[in-house]
Tab-separated table of C-alpha atoms in Angstrom:
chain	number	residue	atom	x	y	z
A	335	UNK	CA	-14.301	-33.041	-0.850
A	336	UNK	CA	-14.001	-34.515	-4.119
A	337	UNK	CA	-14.739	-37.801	-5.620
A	338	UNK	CA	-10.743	-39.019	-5.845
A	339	UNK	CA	-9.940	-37.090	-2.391
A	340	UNK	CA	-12.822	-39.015	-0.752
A	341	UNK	CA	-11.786	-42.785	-2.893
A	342	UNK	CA	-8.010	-41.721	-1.808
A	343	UNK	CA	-8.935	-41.863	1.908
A	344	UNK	CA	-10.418	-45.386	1.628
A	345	UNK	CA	-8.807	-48.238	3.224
A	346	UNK	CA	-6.327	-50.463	0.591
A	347	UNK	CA	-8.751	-53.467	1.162
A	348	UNK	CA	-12.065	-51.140	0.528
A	349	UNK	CA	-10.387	-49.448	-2.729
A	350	UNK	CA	-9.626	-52.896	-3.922
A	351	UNK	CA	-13.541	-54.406	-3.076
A	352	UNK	CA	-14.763	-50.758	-4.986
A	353	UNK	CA	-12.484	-51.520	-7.816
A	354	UNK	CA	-13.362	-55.285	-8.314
A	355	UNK	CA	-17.283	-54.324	-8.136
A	356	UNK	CA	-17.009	-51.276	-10.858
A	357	UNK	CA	-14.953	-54.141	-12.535
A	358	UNK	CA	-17.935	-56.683	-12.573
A	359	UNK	CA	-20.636	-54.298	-13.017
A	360	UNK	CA	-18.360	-53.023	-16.438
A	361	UNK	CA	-17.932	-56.585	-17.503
A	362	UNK	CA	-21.778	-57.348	-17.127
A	363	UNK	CA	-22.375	-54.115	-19.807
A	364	UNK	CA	-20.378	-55.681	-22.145
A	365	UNK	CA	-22.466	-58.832	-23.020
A	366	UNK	CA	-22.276	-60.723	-26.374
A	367	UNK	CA	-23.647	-58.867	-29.800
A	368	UNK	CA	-25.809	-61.528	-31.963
A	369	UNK	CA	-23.747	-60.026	-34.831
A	370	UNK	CA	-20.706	-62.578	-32.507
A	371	UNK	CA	-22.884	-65.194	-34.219
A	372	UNK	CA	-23.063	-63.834	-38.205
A	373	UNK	CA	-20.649	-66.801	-39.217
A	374	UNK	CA	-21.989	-69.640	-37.414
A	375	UNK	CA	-23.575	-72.369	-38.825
A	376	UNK	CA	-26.508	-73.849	-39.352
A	377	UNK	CA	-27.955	-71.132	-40.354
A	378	UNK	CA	-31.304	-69.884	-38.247
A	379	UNK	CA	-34.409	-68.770	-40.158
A	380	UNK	CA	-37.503	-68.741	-37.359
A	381	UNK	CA	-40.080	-69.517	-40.330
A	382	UNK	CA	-38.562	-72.392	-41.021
A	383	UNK	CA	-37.373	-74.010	-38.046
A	384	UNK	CA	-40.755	-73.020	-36.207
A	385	UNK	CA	-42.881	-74.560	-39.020
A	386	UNK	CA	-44.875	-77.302	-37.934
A	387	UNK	CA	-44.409	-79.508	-34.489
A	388	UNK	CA	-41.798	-79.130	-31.983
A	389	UNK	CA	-40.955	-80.317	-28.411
A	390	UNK	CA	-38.879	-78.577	-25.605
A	391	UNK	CA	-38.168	-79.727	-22.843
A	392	UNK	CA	-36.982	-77.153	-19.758
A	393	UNK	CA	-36.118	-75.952	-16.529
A	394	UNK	CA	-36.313	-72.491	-14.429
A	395	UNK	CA	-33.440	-71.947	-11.529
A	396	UNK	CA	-33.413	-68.998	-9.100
A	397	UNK	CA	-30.601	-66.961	-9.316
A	398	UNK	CA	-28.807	-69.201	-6.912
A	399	UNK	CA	-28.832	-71.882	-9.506
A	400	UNK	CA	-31.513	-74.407	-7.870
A	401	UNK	CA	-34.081	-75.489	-10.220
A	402	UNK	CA	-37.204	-74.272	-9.150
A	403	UNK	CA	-39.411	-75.850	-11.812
A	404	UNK	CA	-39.100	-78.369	-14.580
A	405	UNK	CA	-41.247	-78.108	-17.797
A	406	UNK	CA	-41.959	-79.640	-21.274
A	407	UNK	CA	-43.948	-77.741	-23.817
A	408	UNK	CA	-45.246	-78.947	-27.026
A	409	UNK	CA	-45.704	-76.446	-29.563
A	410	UNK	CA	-46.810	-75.605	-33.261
A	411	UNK	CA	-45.816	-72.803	-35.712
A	412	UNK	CA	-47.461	-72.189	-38.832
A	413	UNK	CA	-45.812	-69.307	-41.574
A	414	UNK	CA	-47.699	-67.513	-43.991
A	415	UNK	CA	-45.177	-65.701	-45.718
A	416	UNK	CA	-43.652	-62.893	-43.255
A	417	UNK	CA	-46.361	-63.710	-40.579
A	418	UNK	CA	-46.180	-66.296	-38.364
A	419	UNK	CA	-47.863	-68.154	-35.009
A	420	UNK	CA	-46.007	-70.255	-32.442
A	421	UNK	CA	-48.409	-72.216	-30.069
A	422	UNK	CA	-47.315	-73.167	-26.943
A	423	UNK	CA	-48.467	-75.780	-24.783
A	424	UNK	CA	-46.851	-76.182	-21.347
A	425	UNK	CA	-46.647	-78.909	-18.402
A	426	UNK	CA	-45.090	-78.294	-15.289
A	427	UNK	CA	-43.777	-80.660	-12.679
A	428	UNK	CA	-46.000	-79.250	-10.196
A	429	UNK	CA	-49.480	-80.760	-12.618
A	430	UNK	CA	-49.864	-76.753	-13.968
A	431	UNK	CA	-50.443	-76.027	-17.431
A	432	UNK	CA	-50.207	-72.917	-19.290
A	433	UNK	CA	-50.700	-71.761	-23.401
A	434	UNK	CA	-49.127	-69.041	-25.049
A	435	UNK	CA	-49.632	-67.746	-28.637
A	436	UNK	CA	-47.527	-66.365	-30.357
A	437	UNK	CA	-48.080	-63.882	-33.040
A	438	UNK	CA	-44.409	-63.032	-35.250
A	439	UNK	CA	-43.581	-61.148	-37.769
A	440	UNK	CA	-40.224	-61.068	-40.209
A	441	UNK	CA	-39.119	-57.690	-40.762
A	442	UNK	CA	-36.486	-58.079	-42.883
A	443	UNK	CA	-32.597	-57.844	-41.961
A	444	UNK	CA	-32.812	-60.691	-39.543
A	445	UNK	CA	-35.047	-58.488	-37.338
A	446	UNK	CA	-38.561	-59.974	-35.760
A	447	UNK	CA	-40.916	-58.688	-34.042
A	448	UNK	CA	-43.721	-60.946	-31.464
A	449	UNK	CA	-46.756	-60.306	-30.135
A	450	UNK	CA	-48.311	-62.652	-26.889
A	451	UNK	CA	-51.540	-62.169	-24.495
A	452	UNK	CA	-49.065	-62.217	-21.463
A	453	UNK	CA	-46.262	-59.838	-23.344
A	454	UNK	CA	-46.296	-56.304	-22.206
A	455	UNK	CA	-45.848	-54.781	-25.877
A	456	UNK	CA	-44.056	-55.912	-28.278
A	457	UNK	CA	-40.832	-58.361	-28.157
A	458	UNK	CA	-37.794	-57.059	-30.589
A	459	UNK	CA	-35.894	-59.946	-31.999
A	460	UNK	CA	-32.671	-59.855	-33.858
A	461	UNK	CA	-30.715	-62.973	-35.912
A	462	UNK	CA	-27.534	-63.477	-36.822
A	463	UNK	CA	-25.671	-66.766	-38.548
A	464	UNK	CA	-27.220	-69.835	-35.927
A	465	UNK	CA	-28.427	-67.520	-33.273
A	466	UNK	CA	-31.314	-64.668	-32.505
A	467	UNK	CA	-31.725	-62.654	-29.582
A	468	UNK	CA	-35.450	-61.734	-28.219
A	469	UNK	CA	-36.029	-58.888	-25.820
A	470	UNK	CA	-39.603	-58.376	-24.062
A	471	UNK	CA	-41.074	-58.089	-20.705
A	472	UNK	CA	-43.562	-60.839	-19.676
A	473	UNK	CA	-46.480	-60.507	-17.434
A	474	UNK	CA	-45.717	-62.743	-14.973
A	475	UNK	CA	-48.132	-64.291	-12.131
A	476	UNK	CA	-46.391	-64.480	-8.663
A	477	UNK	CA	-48.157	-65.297	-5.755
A	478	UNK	CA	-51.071	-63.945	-5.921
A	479	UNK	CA	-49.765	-60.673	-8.075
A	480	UNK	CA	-48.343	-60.208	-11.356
A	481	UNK	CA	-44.563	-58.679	-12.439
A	482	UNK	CA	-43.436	-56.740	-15.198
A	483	UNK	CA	-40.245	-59.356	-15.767
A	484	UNK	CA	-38.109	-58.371	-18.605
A	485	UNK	CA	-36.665	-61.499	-20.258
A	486	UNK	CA	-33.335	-61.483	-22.383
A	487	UNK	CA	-33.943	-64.487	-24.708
A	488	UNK	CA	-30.870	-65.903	-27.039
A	489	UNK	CA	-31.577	-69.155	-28.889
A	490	UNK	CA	-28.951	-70.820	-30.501
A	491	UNK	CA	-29.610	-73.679	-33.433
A	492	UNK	CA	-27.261	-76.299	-32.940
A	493	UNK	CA	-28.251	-78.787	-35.780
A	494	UNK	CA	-31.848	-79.203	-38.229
A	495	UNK	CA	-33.778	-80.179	-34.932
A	496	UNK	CA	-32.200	-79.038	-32.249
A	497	UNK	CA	-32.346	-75.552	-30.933
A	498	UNK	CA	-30.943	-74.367	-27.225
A	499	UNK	CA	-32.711	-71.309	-25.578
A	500	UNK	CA	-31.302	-69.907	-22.278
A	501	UNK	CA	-33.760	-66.831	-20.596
A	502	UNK	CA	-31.879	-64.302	-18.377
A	503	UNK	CA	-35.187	-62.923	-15.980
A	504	UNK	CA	-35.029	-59.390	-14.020
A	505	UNK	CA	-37.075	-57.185	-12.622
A	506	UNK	CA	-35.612	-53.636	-12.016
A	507	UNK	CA	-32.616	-54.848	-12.870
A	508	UNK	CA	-32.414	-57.522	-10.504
A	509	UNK	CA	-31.382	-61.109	-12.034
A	510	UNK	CA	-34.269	-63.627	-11.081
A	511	UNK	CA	-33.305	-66.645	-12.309
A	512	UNK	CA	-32.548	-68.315	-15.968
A	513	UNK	CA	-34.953	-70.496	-18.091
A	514	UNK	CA	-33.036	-73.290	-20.026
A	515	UNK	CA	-34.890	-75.274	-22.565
A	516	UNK	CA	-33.819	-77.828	-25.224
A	517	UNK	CA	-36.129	-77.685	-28.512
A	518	UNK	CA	-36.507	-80.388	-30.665
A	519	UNK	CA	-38.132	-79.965	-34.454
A	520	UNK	CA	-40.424	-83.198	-35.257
């Protein structure tokens, strides 16, 4: 039996549920290019906005939506030319702390690349106009074990300070749950 023989036979109300999921799973293909961002102002350049001290403060909700865990993180960039280190120093709500270093580098074209101890590889980073988009797959401790969590990382610089970062976590292709942080240039 083919395919459209075998769809065909399907109840009205079971065509219409197939149709609406390969509906949504089409849609959630078709995400946002950081290219959408070329003409959007202020202008992001990561060695200059992370050059010298920031503060972010942030939260992580399961993919319900519940926050899970609120954070702040003070951190420190320094730029030599093309090469570049972001130190990060976080504070949970639960009295956990954590530091992360990170190790970037300009490539040119509005393209990055990042280095971190708890990175699996190497992250890819891409700007456009006010926003950049990070891609990478963090080593994450969970109970006891640790998960290969692929992060989809846009930041978006909404003045000379301020600069909005929203995470999209999965595993296997499974959404997780979203970090949200606010970061503030000093």
């Amino acid at each position: 039996m083919s395919h459209i023989t075998h769809y065909a036979s399907f109840s009205p109300l079971r065509r219409a549920c197939l149709g609406a999921a390969l509906a949504l799973s089409l849609a959630g293909c078709a995400g946002p290019s950081v290219q959408d961002y070329a003409k959007e102002q202020p202008q992001l350049d990561l060695r200059q906005y992370f050059n010298g001290p920031l503060t972010a403060h942030g939260i992580f909700t399961d993919r319900s939506g519940k926050v899970v865990k609120r954070f702040n993180v003070r951190m420190t960039g320094r730029w030599n030319g093309d090469e570049g280190t972001l130190e990060e120093h976080f504070v949970y709500s639960d009295g956990s702390t954590q530091q992360r270093t990170w190790h970037i580098r300009h490539l040119g074209d509005g393209r990055y690349s990042g280095r971190a101890d708890d990175v699996v590889g190497e992250a890819q980073g891409q700007s456009a106009g006010n926003a950049i988009r990070w891609s990478y797959v963090l080593a994450l401790p969970v109970d006891g074990r640790v998960w290969n969590v692929s992060m989809d990382d846009w930041m978006y610089l909404m003045d000379g300070r301020t600069l909005l970062n929203r995470t999209a976590m999965s595993k296997l292709g499974l959404h997780l749950g979203d970090v949200t942080l606010a970061i503030i240039k000093e």
